[in-house]
mmCIF file of C-alpha atoms and ligand atoms in Angstrom:
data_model
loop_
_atom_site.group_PDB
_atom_site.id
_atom_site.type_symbol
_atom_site.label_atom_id
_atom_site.label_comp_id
_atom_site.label_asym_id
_atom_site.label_seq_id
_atom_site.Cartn_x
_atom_site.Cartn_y
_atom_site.Cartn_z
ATOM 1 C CA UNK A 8 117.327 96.461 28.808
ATOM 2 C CA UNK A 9 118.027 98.929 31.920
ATOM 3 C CA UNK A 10 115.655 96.590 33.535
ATOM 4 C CA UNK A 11 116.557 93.160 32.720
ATOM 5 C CA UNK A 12 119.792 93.742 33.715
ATOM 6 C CA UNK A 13 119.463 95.365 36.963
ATOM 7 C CA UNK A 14 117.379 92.247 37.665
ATOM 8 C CA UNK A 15 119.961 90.006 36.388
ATOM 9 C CA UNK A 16 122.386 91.744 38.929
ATOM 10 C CA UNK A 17 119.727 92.003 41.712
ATOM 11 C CA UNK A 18 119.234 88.411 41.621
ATOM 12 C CA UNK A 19 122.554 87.002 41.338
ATOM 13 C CA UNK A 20 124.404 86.487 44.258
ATOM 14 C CA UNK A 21 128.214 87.425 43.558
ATOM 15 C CA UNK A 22 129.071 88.413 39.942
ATOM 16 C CA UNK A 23 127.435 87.788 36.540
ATOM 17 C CA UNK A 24 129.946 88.288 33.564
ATOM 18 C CA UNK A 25 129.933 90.535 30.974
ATOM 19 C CA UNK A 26 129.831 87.656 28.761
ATOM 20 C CA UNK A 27 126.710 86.391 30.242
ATOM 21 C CA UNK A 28 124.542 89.771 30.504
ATOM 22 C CA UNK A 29 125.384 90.085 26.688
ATOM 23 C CA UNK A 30 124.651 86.538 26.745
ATOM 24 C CA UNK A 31 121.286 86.365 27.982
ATOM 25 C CA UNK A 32 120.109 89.925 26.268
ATOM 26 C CA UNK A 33 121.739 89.404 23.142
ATOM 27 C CA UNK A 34 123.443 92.789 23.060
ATOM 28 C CA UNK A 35 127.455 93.981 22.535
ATOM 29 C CA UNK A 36 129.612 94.409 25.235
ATOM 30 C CA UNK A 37 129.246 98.035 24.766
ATOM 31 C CA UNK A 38 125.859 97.902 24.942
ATOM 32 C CA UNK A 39 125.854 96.233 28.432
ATOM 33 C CA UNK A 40 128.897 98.786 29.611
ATOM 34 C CA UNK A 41 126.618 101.669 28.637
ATOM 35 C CA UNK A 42 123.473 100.476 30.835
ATOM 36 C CA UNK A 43 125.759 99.808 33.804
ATOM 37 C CA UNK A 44 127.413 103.656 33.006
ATOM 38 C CA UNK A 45 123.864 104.489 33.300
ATOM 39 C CA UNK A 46 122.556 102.783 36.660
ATOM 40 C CA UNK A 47 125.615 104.069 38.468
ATOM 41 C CA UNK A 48 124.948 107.557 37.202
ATOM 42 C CA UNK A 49 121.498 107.448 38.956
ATOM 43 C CA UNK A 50 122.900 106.205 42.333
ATOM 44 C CA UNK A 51 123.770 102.162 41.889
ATOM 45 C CA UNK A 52 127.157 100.919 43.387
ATOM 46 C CA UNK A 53 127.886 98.679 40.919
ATOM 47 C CA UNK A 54 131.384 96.906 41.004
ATOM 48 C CA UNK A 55 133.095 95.786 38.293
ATOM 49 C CA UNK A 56 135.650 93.186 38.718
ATOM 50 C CA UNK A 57 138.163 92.165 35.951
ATOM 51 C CA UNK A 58 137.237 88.028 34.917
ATOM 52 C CA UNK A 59 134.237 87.880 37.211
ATOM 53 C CA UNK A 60 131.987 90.439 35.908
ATOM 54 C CA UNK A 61 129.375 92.893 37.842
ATOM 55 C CA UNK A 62 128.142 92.526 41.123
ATOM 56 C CA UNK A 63 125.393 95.362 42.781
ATOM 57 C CA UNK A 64 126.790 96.618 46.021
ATOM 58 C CA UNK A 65 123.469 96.731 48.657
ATOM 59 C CA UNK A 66 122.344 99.859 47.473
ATOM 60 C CA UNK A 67 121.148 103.001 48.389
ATOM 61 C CA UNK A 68 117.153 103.424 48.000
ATOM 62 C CA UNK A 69 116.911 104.736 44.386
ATOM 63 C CA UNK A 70 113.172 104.931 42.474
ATOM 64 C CA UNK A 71 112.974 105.065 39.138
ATOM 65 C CA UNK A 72 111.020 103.296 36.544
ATOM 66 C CA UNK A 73 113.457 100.701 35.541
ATOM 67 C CA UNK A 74 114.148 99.793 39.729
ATOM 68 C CA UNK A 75 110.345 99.576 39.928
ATOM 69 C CA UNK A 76 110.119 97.226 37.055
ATOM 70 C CA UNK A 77 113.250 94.825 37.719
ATOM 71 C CA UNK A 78 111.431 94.011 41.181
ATOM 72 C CA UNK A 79 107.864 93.757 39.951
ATOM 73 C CA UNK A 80 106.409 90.369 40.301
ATOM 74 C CA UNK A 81 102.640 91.296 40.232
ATOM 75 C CA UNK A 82 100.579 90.126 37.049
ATOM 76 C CA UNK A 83 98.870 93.215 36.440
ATOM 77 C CA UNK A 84 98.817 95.475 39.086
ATOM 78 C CA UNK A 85 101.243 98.073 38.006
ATOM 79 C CA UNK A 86 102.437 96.184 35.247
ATOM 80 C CA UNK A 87 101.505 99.517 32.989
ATOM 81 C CA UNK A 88 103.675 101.526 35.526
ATOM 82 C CA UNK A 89 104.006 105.359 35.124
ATOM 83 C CA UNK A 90 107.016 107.041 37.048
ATOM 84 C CA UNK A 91 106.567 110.597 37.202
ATOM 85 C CA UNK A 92 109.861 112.650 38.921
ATOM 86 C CA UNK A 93 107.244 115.532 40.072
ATOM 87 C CA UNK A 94 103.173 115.722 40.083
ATOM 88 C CA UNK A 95 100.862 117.405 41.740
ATOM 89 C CA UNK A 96 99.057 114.225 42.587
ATOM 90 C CA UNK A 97 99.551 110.819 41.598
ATOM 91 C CA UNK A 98 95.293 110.548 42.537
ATOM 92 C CA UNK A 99 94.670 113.289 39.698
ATOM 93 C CA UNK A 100 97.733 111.772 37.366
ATOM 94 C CA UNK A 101 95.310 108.777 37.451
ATOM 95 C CA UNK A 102 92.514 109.892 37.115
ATOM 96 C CA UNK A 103 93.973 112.008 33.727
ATOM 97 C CA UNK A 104 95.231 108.621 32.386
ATOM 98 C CA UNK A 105 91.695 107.453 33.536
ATOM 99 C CA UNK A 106 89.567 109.640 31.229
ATOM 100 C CA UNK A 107 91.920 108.938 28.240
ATOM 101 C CA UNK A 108 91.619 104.966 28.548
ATOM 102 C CA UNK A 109 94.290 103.640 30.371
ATOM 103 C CA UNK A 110 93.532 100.279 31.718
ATOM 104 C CA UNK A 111 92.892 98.388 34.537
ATOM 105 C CA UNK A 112 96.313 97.988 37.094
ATOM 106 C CA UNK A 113 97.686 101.310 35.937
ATOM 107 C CA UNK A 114 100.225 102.784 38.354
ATOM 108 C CA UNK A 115 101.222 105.783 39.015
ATOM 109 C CA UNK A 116 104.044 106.451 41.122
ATOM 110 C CA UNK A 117 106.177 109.690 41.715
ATOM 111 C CA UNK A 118 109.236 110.991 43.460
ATOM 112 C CA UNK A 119 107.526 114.008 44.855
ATOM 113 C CA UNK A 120 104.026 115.557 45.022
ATOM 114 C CA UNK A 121 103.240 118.912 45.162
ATOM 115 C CA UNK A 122 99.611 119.073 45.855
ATOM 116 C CA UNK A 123 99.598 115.574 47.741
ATOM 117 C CA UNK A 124 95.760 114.323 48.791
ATOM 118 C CA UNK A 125 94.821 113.444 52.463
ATOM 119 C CA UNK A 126 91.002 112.604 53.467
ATOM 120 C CA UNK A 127 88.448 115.166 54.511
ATOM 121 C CA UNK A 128 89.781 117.735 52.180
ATOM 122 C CA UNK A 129 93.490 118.169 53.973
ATOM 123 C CA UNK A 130 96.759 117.910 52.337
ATOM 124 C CA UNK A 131 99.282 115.048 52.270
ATOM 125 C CA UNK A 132 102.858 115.719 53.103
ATOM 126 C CA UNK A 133 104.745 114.206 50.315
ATOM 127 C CA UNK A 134 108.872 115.203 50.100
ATOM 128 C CA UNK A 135 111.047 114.261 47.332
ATOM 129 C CA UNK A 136 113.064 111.187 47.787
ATOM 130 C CA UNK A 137 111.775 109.535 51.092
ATOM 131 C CA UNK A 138 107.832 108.181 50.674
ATOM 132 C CA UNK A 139 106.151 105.967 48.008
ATOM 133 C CA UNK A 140 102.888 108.188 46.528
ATOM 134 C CA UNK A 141 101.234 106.145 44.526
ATOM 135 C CA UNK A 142 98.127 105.287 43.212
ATOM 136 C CA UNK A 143 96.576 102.604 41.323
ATOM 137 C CA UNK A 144 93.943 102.577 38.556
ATOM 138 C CA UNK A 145 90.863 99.922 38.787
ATOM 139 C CA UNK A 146 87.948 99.586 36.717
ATOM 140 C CA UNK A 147 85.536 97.576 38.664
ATOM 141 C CA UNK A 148 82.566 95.548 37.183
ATOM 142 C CA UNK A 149 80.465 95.967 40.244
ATOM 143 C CA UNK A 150 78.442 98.641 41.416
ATOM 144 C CA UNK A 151 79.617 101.698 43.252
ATOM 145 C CA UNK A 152 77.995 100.890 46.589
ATOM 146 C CA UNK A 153 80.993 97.979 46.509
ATOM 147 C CA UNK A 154 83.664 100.200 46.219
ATOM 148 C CA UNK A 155 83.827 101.338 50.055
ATOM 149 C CA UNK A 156 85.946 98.696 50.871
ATOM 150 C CA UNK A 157 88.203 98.982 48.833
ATOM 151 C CA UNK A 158 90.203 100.935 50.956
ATOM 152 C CA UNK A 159 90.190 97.917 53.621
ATOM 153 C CA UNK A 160 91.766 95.827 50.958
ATOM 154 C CA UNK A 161 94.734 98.475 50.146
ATOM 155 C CA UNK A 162 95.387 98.597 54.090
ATOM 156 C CA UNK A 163 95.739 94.830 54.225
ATOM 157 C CA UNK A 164 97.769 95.218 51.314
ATOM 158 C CA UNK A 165 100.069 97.700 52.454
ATOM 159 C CA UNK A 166 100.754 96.242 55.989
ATOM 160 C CA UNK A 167 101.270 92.954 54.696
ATOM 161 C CA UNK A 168 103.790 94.393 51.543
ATOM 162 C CA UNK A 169 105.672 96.109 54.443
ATOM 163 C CA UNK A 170 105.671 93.162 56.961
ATOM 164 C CA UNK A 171 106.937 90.971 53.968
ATOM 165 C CA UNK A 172 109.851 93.234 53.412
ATOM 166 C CA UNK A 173 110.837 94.685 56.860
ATOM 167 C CA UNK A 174 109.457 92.163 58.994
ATOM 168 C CA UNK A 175 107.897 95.214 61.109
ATOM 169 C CA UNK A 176 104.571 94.277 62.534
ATOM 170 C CA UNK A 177 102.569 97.057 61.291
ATOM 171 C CA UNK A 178 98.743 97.342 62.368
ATOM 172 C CA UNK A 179 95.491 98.610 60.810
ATOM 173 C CA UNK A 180 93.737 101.494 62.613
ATOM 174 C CA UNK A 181 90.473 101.095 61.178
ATOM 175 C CA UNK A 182 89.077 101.796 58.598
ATOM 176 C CA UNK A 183 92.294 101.983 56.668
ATOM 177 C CA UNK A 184 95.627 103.865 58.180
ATOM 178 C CA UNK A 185 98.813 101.677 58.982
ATOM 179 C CA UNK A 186 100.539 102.298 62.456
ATOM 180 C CA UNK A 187 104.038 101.541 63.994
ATOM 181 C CA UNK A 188 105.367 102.484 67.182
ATOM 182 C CA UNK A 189 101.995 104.033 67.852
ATOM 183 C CA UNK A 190 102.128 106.466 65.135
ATOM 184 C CA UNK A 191 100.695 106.988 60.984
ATOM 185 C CA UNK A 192 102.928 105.338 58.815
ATOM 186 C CA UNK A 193 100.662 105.316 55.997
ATOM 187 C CA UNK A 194 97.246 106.713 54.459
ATOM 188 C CA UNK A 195 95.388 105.968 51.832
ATOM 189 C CA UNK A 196 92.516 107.858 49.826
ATOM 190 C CA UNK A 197 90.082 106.098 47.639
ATOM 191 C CA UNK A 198 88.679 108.135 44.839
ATOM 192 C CA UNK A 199 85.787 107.046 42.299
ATOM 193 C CA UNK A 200 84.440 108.356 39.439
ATOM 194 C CA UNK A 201 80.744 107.109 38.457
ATOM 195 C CA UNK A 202 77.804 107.633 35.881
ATOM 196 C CA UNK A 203 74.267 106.884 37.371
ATOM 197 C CA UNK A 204 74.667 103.194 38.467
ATOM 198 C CA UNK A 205 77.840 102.058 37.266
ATOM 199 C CA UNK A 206 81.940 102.790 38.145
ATOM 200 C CA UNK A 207 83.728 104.734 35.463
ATOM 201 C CA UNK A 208 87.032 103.757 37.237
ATOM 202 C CA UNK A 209 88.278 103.905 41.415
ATOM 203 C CA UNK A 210 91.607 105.481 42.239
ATOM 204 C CA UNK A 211 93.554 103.695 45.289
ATOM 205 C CA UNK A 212 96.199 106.356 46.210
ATOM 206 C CA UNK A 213 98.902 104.966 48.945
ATOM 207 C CA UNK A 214 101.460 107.330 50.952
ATOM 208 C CA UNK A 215 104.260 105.321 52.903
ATOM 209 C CA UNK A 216 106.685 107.366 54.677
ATOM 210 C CA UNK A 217 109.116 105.243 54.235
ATOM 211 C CA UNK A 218 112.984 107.067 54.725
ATOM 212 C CA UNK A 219 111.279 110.450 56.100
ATOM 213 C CA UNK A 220 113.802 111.625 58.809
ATOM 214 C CA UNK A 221 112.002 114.368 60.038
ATOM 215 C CA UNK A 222 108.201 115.730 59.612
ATOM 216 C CA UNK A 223 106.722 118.952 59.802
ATOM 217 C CA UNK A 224 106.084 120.134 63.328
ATOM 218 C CA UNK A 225 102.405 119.994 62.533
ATOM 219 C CA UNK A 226 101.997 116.249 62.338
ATOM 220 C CA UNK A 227 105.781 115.148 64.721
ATOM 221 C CA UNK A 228 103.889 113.755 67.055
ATOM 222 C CA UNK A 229 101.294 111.342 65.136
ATOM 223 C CA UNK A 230 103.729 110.965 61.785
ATOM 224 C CA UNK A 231 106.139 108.256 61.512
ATOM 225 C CA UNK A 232 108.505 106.200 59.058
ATOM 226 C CA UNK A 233 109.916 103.167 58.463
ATOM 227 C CA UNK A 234 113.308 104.649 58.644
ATOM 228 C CA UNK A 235 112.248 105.877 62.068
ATOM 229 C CA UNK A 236 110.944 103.057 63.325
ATOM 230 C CA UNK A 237 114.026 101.082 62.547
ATOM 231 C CA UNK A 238 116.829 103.482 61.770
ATOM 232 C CA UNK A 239 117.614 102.009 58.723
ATOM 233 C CA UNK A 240 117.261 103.203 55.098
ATOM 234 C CA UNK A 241 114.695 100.804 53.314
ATOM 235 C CA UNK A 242 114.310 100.744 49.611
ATOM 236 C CA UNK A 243 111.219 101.564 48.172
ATOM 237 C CA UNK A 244 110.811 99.151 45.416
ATOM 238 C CA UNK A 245 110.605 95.713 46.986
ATOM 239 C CA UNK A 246 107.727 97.250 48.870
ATOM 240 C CA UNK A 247 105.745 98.813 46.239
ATOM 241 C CA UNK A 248 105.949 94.848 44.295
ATOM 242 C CA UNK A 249 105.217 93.390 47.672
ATOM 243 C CA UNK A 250 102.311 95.741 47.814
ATOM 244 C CA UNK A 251 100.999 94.984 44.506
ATOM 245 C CA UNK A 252 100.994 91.172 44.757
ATOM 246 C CA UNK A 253 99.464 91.564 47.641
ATOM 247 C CA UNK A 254 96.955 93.851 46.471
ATOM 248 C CA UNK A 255 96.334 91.491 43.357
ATOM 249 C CA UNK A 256 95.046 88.380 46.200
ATOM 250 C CA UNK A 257 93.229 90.210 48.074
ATOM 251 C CA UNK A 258 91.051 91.987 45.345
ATOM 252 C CA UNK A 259 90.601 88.895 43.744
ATOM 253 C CA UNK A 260 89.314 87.244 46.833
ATOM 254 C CA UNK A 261 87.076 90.269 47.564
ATOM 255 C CA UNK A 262 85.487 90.162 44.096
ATOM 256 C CA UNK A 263 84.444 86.196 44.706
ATOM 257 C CA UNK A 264 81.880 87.643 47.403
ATOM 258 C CA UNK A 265 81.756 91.690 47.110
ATOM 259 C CA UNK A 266 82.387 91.765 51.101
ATOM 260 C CA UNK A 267 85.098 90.363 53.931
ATOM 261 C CA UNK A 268 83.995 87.716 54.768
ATOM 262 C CA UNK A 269 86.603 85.740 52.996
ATOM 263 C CA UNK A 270 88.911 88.526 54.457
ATOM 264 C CA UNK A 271 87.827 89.274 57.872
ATOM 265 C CA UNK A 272 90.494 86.900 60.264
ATOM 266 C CA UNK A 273 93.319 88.191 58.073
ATOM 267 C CA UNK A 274 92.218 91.775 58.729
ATOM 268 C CA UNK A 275 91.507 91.211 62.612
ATOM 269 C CA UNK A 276 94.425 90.051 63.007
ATOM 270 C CA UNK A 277 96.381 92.973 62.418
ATOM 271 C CA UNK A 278 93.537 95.632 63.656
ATOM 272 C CA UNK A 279 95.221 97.862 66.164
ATOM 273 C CA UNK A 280 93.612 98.171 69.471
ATOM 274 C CA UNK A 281 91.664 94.446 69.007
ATOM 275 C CA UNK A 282 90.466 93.271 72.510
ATOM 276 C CA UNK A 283 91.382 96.807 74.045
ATOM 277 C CA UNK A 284 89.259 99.453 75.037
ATOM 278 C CA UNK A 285 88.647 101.975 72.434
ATOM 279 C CA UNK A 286 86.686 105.082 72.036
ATOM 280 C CA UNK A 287 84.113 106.120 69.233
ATOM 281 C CA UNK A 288 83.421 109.655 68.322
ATOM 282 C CA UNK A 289 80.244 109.899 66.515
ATOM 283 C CA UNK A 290 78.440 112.917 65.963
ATOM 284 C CA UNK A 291 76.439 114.212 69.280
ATOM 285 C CA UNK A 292 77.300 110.728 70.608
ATOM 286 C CA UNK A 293 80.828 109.232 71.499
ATOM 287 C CA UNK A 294 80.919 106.034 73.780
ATOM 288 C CA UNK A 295 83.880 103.406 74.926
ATOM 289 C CA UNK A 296 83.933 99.873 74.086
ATOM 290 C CA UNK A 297 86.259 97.125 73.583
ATOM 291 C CA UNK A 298 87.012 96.825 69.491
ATOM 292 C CA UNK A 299 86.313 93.159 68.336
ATOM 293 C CA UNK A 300 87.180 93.286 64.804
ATOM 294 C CA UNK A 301 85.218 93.952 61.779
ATOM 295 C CA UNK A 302 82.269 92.088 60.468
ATOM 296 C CA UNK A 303 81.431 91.206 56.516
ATOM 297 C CA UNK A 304 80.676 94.992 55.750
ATOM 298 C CA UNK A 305 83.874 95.924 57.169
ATOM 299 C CA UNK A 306 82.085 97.830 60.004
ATOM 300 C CA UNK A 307 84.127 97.993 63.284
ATOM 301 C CA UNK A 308 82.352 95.964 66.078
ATOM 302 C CA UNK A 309 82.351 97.599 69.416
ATOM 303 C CA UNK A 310 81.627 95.490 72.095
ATOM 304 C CA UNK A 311 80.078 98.280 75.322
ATOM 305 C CA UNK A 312 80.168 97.218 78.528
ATOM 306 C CA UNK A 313 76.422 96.436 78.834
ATOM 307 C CA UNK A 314 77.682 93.564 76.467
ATOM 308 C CA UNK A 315 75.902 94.932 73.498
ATOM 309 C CA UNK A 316 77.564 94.752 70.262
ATOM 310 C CA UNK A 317 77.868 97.981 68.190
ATOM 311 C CA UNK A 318 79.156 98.382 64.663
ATOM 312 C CA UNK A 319 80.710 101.335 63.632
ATOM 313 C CA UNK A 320 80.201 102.563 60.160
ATOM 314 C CA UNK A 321 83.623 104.232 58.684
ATOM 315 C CA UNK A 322 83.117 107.881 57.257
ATOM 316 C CA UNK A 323 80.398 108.460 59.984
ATOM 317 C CA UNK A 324 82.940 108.244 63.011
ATOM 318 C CA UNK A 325 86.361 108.322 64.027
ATOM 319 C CA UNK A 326 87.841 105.506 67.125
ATOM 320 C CA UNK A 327 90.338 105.600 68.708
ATOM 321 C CA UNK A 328 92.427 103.863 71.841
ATOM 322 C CA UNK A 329 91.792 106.206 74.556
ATOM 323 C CA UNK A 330 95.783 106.562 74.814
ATOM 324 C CA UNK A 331 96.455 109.715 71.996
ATOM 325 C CA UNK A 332 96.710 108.921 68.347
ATOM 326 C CA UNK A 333 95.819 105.013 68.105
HETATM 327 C C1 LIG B 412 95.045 110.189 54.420
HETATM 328 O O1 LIG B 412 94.672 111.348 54.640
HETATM 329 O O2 LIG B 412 95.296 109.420 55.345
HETATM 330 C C2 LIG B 412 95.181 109.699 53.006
HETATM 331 C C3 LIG B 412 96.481 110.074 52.394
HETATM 332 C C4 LIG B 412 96.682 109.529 50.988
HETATM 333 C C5 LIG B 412 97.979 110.006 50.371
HETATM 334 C C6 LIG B 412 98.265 109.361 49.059
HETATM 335 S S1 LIG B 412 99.883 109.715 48.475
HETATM 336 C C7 LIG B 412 99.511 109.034 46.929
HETATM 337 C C8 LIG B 412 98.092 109.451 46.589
HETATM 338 N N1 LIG B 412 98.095 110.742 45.938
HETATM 339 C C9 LIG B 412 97.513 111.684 46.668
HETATM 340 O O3 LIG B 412 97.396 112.886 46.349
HETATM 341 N N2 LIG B 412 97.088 111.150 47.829
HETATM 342 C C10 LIG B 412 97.344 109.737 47.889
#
């Protein structure tokens, strides 16, 4: 009920009665006073006017299950939502409700981690209060040698769930980080679990610093947020639906052909660093070129000055513009 009517209020503009909350619920007047009690205990400014009813106040950013729910649109990804106040990590929360059957589209999402994931073994930074960690459960039919680009659909996903809610034009640095302002807004760490030939289950696992104010010396200078970037406090659960529907189009898209090709232009289009000279560090061997965008595999194209194409396999090597982080 929590939900329906913080929906109802979200998507009214100006008050809905009393009368009509009971109304379209089919609960007492109490019952409906009690919920609203509720919300504004956990943060909502919710007004209450004499003959007009509620009205929500633009609100501060509060996450909890029922604010996830009342703005999810998605069909299934994160429809079996799982809102944890603390975890270590949402990756291993998944990959517990993995091994005891939880379905395809499960979401895990938490208020703080303590034992946050990054790639190549290093830790995320993941506060209380300020970031989306989350990380979503998939149970692919193909086979495992598919799910490498998965990652490249979670980056489109991301940048386009932010760009849809903030209108900030964030950028892929390939393979699969989001930048603003020249800087790591997000990461993401794809996890999969297989026996001989066949996926078990993958785990996409998302970190958005979204109202981080300040990060850890360590990482100042290459970490940023959206509340940075704009100075403005943005509220996590329009992006996490925006997110998920977008994840849900481009996942179905990707399993009509198992590569990008239906997926490439989008992705170009918002590559960081596209038509600029980049560098690649590969192992004993690190060369500049001018990045080009990807190609089907989702393998960077580096264009050398010779006029020879290269592509760039992700995992192997790291690129980057040859001005600091990007
Ligand atoms: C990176 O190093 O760029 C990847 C970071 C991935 C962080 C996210 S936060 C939610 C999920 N849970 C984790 O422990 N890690 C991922």
């Amino acid at each position: 009920m929590k939900t329906e009517i913080l929906r109802c209020l979200r998507d009214t503009d100006g008050y809905v009665s009393g009368q009509e909350l009971c109304d379209r619920l089919g609960v007492s007047r109490t019952a409906v006073w009690k919920v609203i009690r509720q919300l504004r205990e956990e943060g909502y400014e919710i007004e209450a006017v004499r003959s007009r009813g509620y009205r929500m106040a633009e609100s501060r950013d509060v996450l909890s299950e029922s604010e996830i729910r009342s703005a999810l649109r998605s069909r299934w990804a994160g429809q079996n939502l799982i809102f944890l106040d603390r975890v270590d990590s949402t990756n291993r929360e998944i990959r517990r409700l993995a091994d005891q059957g939880a379905p395809e589209g499960t979401l895990a999402v938490a208020e703080i981690q303590t034992a946050g994931k990054g790639r190549r073994g290093r830790t995320w930074n993941s506060p209380c209060g300020s970031g989306i960690w989350m990380s979503l459960l998939l149970r692919p039919k193909f086979l495992p040698k598919h799910a490498s680009l998965l990652t490249l659909l979670a980056a489109m996903a991301v940048g386009r769930g932010i760009r849809e809610t903030t209108g900030l034009d964030c950028k892929i640095k390939w393979p699969n980080d989001l930048v603003l302002g020249g800087k790591k807004l997000c990461g993401i760490l794809t996890e999969m679990a297989t026996e001989e030939d066949t996926i078990c289950y993958c785990v996409v696992g998302i970190g958005i610093n979204v109202n981080t104010e300040e990060f850890p010396e360590d990482i100042r200078q290459t970490a940023t947020s959206l509340y940075l970037e704009t100075g403005a406090t943005v509220r996590r659960a329009p992006v996490i639906n925006a997110v998920m529907c977008a994840w849900e189009e481009y996942y179905e898209k990707y399993q009509e052909t198992l590569d990008m090709s239906l997926l490439i232009d989008e992705y170009s289009e918002h590559l960081i660093n596209r038509n600029s000279q980049v560098r690649v560090l590969a192992p004993g061997h690190e060369y500049n070129g001018i990045s080009r965008g990807i190609n089907e595999a989702g393998e960077l194209l580096v264009e050398t000055e010779d006029g020879q194409i290269h592509t760039v396999l992700s995992g192997e090597v790291s690129v980057r513009g040859i001005y600091g982080y990007v």
